[in-house]
PDB file of N, CA and C in Angstrom:
ATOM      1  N   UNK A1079     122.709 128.478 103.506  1.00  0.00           N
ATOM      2  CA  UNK A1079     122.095 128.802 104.778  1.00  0.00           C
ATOM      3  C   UNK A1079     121.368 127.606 105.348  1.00  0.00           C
ATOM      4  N   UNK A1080     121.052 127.620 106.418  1.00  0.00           N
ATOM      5  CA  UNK A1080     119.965 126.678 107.158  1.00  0.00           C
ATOM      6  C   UNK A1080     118.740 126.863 106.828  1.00  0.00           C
ATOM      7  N   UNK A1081     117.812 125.514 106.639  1.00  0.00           N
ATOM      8  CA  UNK A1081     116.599 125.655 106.285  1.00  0.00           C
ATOM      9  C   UNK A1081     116.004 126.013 107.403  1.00  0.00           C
ATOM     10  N   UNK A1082     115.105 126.876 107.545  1.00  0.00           N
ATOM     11  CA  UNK A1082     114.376 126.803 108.454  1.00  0.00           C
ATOM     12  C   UNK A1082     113.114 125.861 108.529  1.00  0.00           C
ATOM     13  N   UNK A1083     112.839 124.891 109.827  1.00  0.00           N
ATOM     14  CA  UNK A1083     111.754 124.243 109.708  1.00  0.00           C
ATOM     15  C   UNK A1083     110.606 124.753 109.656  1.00  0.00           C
ATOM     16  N   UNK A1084     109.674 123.662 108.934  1.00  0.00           N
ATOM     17  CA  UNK A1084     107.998 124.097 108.410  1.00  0.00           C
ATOM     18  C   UNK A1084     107.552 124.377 109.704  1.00  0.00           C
ATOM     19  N   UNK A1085     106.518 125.007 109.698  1.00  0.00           N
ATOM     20  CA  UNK A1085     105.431 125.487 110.482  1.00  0.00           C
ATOM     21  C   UNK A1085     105.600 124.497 111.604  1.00  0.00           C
ATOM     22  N   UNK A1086     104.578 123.556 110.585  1.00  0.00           N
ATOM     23  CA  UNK A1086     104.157 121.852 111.839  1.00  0.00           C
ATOM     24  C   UNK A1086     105.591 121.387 112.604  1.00  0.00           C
ATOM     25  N   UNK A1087     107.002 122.205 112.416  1.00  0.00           N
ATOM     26  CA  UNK A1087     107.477 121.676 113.090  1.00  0.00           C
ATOM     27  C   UNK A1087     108.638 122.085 114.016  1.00  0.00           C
ATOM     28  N   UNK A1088     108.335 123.273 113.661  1.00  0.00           N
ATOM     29  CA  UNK A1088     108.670 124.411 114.665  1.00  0.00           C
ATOM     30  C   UNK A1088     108.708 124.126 116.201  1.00  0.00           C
ATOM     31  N   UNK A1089     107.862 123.332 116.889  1.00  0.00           N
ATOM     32  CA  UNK A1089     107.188 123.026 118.130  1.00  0.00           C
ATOM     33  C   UNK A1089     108.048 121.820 118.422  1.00  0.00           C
ATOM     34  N   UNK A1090     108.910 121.277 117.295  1.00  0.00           N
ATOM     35  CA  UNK A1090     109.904 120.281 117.834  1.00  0.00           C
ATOM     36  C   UNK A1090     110.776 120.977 118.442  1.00  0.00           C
ATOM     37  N   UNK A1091     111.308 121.734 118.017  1.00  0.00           N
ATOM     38  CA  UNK A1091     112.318 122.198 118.177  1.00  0.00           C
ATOM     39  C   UNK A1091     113.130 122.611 119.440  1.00  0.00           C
ATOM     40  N   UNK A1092     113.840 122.484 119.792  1.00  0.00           N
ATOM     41  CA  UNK A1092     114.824 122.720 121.327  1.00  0.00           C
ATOM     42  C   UNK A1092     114.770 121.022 121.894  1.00  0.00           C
ATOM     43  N   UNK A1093     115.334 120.741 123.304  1.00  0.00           N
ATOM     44  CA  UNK A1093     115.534 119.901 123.755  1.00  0.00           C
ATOM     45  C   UNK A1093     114.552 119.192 124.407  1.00  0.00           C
ATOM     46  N   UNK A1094     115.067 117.490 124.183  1.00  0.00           N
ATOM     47  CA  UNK A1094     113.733 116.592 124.544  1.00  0.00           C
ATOM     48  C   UNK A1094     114.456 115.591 125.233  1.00  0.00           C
ATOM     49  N   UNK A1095     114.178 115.077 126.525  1.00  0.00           N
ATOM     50  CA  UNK A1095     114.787 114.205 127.537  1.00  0.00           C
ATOM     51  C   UNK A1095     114.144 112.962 127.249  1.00  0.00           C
ATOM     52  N   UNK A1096     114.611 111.438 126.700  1.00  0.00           N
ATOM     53  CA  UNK A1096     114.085 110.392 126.769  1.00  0.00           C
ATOM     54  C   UNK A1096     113.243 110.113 128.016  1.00  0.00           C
ATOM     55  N   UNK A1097     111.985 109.569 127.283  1.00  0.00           N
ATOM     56  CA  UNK A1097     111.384 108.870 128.912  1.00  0.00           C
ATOM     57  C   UNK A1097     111.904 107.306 129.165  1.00  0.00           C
ATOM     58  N   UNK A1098     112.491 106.914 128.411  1.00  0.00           N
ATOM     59  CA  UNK A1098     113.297 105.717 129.005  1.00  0.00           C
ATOM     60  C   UNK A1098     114.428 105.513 128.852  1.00  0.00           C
ATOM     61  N   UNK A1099     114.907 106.565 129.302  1.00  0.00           N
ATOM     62  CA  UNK A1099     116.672 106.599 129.640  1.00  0.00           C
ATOM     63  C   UNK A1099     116.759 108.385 129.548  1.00  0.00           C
ATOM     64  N   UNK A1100     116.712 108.688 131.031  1.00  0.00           N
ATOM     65  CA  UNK A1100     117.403 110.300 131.175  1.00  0.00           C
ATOM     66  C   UNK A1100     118.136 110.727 131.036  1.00  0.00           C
ATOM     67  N   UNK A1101     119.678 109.627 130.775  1.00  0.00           N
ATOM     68  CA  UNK A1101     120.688 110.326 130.081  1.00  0.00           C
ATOM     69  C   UNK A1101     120.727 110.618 128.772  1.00  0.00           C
ATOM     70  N   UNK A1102     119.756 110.367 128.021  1.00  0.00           N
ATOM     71  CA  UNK A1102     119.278 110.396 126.887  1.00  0.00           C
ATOM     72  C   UNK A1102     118.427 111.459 126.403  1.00  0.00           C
ATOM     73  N   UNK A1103     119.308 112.368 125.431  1.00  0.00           N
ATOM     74  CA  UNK A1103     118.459 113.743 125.081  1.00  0.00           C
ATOM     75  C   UNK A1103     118.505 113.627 123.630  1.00  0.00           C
ATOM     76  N   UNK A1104     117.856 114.992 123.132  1.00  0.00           N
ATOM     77  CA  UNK A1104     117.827 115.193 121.801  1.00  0.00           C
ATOM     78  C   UNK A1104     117.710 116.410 121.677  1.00  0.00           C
ATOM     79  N   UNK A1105     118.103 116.790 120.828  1.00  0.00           N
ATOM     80  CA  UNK A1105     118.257 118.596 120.037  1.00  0.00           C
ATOM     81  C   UNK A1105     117.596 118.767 118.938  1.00  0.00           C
ATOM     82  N   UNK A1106     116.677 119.136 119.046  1.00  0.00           N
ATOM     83  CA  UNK A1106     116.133 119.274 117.641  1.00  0.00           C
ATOM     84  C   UNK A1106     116.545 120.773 117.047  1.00  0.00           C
ATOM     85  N   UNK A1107     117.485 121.368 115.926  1.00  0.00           N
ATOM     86  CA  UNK A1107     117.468 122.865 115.492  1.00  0.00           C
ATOM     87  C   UNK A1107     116.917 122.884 114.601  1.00  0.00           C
ATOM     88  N   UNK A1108     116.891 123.839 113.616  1.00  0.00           N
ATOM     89  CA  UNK A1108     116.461 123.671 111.786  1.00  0.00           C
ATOM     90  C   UNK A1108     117.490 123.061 110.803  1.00  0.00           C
ATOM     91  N   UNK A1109     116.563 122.287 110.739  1.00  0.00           N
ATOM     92  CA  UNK A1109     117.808 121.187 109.595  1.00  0.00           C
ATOM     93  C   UNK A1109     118.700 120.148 110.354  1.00  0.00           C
ATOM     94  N   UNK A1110     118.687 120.143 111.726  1.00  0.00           N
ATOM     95  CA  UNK A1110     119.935 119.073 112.263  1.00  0.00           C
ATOM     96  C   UNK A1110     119.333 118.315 113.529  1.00  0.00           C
ATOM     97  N   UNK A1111     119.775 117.345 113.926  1.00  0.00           N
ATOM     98  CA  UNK A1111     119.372 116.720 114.989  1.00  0.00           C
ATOM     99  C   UNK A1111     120.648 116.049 115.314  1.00  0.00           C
ATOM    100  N   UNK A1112     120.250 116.415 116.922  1.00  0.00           N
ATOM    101  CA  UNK A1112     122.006 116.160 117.658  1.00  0.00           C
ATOM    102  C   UNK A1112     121.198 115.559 118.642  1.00  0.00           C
ATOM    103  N   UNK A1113     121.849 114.041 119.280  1.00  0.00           N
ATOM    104  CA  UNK A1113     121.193 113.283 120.394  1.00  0.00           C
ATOM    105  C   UNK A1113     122.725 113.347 121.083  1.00  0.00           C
ATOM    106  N   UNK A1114     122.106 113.155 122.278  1.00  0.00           N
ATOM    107  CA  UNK A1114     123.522 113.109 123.988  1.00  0.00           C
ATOM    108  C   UNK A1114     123.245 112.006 124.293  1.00  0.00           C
ATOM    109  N   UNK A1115     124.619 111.290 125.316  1.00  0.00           N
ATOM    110  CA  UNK A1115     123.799 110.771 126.492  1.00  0.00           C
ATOM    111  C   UNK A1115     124.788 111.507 127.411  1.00  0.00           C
ATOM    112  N   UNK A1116     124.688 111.351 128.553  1.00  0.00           N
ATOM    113  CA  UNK A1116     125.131 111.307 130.016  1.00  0.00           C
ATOM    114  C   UNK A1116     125.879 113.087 129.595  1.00  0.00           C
ATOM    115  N   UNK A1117     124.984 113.936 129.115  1.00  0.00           N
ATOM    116  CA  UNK A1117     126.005 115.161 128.506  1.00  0.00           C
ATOM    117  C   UNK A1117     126.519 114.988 127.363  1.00  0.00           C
ATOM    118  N   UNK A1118     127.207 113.968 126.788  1.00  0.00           N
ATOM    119  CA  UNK A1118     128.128 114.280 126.103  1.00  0.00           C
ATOM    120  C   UNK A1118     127.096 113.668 124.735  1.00  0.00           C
ATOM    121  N   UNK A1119     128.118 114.830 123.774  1.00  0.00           N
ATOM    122  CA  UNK A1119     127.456 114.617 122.130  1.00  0.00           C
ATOM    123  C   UNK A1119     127.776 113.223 121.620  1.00  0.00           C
ATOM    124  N   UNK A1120     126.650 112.721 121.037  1.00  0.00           N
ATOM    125  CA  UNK A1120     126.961 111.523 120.461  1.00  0.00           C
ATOM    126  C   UNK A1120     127.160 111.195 118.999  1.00  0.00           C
ATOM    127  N   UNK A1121     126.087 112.168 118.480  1.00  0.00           N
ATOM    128  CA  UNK A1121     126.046 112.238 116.826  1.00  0.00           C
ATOM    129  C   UNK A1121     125.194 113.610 116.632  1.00  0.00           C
ATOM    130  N   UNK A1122     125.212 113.970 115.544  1.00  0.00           N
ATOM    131  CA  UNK A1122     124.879 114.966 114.555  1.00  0.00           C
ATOM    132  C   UNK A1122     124.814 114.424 113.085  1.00  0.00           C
ATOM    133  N   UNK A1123     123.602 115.318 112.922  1.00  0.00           N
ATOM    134  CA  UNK A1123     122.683 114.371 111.777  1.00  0.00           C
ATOM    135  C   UNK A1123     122.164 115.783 110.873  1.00  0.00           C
ATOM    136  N   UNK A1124     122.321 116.013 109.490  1.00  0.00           N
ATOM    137  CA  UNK A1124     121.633 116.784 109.119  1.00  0.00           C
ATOM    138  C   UNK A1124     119.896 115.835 108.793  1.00  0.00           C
ATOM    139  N   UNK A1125     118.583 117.041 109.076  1.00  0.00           N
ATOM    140  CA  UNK A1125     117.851 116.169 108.790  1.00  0.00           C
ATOM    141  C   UNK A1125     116.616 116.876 107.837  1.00  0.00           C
ATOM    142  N   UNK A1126     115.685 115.809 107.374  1.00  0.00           N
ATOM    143  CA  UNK A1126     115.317 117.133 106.720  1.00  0.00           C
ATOM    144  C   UNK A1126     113.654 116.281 106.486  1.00  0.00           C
ATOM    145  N   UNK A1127     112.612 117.552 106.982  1.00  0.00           N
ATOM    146  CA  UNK A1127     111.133 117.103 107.348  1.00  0.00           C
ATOM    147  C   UNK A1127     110.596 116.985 105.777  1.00  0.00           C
ATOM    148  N   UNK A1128     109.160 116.185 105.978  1.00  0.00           N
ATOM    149  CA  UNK A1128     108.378 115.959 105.369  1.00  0.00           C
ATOM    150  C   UNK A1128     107.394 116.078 105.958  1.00  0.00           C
ATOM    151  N   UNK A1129     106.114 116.596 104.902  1.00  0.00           N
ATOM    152  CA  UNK A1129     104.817 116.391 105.199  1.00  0.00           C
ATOM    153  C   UNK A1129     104.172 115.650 105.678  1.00  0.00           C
ATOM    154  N   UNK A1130     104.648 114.348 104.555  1.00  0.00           N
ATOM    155  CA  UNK A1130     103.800 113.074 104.538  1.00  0.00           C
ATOM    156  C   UNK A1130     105.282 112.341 104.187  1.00  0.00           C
ATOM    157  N   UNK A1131     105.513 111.087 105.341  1.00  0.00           N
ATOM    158  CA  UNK A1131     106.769 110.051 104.785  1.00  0.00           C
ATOM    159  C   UNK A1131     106.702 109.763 103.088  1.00  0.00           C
ATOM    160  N   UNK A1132     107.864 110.066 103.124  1.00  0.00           N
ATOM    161  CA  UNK A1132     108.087 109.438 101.136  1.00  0.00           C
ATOM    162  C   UNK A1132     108.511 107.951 101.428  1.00  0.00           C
ATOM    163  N   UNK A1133     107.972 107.465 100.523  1.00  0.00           N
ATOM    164  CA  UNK A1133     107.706 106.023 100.254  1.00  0.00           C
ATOM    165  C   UNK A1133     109.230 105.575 100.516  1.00  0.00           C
ATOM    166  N   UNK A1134     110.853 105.853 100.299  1.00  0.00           N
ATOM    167  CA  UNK A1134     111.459 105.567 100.359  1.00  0.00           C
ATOM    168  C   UNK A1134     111.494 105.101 101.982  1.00  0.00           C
ATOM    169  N   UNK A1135     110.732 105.676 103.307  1.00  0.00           N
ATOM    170  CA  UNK A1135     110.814 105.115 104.356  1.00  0.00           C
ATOM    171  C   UNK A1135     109.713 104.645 104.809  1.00  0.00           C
ATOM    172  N   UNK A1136     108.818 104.395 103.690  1.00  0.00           N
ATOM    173  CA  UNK A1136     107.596 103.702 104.461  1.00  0.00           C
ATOM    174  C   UNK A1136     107.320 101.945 103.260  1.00  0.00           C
ATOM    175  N   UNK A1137     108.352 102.130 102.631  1.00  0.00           N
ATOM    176  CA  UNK A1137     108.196 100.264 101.252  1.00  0.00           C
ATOM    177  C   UNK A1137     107.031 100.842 100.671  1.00  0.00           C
ATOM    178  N   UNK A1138     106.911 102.071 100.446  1.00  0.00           N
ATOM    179  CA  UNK A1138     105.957 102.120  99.448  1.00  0.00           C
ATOM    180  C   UNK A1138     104.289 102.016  99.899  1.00  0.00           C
ATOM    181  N   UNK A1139     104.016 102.105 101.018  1.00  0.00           N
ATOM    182  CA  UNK A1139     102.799 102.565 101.875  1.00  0.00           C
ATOM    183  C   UNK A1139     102.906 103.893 102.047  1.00  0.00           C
ATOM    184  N   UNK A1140     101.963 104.513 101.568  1.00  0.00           N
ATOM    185  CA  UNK A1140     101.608 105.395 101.552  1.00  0.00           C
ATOM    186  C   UNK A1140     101.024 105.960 103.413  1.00  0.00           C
ATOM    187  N   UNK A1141     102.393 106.403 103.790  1.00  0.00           N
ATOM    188  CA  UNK A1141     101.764 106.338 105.643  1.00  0.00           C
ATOM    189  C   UNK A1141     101.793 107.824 105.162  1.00  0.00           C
ATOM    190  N   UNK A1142     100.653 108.449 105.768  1.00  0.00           N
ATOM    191  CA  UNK A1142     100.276 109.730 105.622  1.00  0.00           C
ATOM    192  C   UNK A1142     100.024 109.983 107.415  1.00  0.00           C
ATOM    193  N   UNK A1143     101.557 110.381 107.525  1.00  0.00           N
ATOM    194  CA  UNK A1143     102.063 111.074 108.665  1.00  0.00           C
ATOM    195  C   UNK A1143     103.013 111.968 108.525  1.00  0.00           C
ATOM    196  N   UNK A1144     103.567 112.864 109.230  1.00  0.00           N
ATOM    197  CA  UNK A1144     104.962 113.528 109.043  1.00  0.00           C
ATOM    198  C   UNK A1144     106.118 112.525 109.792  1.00  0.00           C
ATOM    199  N   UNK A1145     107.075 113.111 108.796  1.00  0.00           N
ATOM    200  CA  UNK A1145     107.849 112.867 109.568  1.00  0.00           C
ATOM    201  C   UNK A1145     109.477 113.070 108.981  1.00  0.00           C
ATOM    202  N   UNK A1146     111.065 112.877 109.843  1.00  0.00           N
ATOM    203  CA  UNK A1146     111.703 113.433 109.124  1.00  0.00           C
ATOM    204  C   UNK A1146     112.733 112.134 109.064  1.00  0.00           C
ATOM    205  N   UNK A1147     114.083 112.557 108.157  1.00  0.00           N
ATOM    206  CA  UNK A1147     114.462 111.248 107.806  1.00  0.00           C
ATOM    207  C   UNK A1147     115.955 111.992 108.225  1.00  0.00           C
ATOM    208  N   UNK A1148     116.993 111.400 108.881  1.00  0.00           N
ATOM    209  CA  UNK A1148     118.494 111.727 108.798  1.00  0.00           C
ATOM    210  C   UNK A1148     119.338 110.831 107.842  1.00  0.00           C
ATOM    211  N   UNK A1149     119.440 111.537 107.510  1.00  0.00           N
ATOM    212  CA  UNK A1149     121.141 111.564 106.604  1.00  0.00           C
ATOM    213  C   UNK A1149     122.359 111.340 106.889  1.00  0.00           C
ATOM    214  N   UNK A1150     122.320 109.881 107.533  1.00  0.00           N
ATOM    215  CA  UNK A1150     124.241 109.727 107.917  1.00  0.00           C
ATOM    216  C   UNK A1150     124.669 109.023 106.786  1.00  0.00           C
ATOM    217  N   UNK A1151     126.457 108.871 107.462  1.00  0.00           N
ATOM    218  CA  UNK A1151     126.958 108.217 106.667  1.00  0.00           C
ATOM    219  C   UNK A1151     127.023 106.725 106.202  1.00  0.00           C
ATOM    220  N   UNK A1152     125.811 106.647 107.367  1.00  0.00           N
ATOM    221  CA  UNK A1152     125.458 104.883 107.130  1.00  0.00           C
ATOM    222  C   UNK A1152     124.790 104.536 106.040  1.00  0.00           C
ATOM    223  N   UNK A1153     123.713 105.000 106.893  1.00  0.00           N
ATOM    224  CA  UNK A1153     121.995 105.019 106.555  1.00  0.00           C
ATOM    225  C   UNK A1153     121.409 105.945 106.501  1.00  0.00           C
ATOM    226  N   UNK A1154     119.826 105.730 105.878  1.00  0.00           N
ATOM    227  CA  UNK A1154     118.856 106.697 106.240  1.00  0.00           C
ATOM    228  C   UNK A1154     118.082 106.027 107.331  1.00  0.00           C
ATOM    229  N   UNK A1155     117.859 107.296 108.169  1.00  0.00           N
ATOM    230  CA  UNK A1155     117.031 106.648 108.993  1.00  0.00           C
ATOM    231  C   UNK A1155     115.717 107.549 109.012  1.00  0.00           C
ATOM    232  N   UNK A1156     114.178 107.311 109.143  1.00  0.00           N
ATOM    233  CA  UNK A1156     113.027 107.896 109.598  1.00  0.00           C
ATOM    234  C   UNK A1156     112.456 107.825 110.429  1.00  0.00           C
ATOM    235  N   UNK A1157     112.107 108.576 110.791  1.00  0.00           N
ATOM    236  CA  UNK A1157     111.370 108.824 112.003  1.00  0.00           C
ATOM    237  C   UNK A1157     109.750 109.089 111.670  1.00  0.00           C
ATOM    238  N   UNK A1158     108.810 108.634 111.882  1.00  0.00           N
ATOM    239  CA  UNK A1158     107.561 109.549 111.665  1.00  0.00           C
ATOM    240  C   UNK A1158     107.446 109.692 113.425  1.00  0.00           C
ATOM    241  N   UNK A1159     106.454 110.980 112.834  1.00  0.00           N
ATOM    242  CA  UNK A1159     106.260 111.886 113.981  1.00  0.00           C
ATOM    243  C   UNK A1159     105.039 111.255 114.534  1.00  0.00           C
ATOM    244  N   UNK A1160     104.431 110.643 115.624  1.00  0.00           N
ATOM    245  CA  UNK A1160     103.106 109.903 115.892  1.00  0.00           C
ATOM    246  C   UNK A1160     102.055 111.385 116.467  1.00  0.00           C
ATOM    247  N   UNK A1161     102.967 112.015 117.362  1.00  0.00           N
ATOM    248  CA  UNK A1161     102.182 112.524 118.364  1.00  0.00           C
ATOM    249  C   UNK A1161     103.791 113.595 119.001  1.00  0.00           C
ATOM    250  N   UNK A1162     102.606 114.974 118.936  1.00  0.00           N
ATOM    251  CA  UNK A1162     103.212 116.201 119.609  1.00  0.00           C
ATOM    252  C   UNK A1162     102.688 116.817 119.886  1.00  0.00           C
ATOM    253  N   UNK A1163     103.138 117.451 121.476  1.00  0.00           N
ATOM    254  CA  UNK A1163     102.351 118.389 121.946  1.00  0.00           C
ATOM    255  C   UNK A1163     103.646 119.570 122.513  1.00  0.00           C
ATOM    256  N   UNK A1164     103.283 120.510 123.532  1.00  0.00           N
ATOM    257  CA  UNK A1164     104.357 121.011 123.963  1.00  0.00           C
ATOM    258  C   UNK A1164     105.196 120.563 124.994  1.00  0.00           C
ATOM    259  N   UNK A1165     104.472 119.251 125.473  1.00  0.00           N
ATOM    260  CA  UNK A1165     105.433 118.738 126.455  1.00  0.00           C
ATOM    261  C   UNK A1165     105.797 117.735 126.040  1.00  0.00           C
ATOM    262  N   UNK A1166     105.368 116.942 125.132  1.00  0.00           N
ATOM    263  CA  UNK A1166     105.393 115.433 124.726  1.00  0.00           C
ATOM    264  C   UNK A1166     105.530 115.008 123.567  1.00  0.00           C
ATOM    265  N   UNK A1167     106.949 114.264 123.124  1.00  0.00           N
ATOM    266  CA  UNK A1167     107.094 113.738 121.425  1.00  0.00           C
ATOM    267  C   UNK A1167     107.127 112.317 121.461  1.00  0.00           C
ATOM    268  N   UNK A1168     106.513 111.662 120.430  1.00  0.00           N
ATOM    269  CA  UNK A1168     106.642 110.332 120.360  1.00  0.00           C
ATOM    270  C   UNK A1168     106.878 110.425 118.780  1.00  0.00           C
ATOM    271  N   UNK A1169     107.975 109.577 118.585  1.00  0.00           N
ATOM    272  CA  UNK A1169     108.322 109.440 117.471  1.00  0.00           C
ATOM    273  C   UNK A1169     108.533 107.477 117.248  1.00  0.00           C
ATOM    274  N   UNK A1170     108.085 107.458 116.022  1.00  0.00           N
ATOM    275  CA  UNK A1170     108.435 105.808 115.850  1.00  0.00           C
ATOM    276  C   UNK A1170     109.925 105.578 115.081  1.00  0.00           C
ATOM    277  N   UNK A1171     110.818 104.269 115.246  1.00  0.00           N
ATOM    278  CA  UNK A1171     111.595 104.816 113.970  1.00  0.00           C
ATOM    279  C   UNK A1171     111.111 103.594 112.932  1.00  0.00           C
ATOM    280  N   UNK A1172     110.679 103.897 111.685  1.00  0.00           N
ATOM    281  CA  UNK A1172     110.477 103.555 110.411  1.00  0.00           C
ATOM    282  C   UNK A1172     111.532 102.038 110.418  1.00  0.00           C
ATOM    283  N   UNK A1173     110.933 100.680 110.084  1.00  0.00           N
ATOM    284  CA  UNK A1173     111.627 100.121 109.783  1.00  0.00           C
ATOM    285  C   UNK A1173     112.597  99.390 111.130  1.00  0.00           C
ATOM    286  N   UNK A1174     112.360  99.458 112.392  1.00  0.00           N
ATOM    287  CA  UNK A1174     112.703  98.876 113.801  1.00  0.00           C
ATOM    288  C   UNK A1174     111.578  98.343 114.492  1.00  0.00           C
ATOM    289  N   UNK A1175     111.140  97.415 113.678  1.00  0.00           N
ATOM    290  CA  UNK A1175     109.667  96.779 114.665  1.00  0.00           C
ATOM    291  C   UNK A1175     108.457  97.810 114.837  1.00  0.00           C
ATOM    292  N   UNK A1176     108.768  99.113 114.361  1.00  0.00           N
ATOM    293  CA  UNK A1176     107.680 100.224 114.789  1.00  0.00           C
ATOM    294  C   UNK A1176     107.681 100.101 116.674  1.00  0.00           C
ATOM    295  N   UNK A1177     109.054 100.557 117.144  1.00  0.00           N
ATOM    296  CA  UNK A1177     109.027 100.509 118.255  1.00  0.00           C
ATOM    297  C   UNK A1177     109.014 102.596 118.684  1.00  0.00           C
ATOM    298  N   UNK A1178     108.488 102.816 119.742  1.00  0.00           N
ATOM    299  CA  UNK A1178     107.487 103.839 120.143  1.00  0.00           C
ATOM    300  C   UNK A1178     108.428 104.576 120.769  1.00  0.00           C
ATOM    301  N   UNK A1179     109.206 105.732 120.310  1.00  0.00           N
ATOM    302  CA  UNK A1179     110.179 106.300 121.450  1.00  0.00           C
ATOM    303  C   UNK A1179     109.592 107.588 122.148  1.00  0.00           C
ATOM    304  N   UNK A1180     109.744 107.793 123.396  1.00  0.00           N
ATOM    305  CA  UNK A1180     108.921 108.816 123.465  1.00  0.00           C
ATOM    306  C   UNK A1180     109.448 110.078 124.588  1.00  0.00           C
ATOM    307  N   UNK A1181     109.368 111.256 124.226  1.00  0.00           N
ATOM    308  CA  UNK A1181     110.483 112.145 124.540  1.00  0.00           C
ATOM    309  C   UNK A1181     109.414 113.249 125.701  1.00  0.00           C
ATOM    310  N   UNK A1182     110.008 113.596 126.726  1.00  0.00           N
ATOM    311  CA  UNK A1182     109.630 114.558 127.414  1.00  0.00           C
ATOM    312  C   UNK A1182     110.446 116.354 127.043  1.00  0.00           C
ATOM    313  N   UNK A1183     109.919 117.112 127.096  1.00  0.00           N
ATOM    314  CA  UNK A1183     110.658 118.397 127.258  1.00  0.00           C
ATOM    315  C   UNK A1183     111.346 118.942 127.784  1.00  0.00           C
ATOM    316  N   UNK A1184     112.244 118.864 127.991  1.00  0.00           N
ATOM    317  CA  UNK A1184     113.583 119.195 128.699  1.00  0.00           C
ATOM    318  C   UNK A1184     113.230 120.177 129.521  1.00  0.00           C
ATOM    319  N   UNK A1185     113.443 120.689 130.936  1.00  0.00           N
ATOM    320  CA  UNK A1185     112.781 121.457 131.846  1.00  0.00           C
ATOM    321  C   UNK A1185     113.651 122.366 131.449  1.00  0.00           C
ATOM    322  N   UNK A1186     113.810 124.259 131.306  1.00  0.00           N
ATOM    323  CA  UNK A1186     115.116 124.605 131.654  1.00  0.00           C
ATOM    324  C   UNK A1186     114.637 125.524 133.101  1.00  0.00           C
ATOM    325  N   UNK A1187     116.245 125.987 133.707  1.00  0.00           N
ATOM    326  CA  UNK A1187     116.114 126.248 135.212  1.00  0.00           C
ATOM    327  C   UNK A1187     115.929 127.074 135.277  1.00  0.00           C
TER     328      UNK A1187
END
């Protein structure tokens, strides 16, 4: 079955419109993360949260944040979670300069 996500992260969940690039979305469900651009699917990722980053995406600093890590066939990639609200996600990704991505809430009509 699908995990269902923790509590703290429940509030991700559904669609988030890049604030620097609108063709640029994200899906957050339980357990998966699917990013678009211009509409169309780009990837699908099973992913899977943490409390606190495990050292495998932080070199062994102990960053006491959440955050979740995907599972491709590349790489791992992490994300910690900086900052969420109900309109607003900023996520960093682990290991890219600590560059700041930051997501609006997808309006629906």
């Amino acid at each position: 079955g699908v995990a269902q996500a923790p509590l703290e992260f429940s509030g991700m969940m559904g669609e988030w419109v890049a604030a620097y690039d609108e063709q640029e979305a994200v899906r957050f469900l339980p357990g998966k993360y699917i990013s678009y651009y211009n509409g169309e699917k780009i990837v699908e990722e099973n992913m899977t949260y943490y409390q606190v980053c495990p050292e495998t995406c932080t070199g062994g600093e102990g960053l006491e944040v959440p955050c979740f890590v995907l599972a491709s066939n590349y790489e791992q990639m992490c994300f910690a979670v900086l900052r969420q609200t109900s309109e607003l996600l900023e996520l960093s990704l682990l290991g890219a300069n600590g560059a700041i991505l930051t997501y609006h809430r997808k309006k629906t009509n």
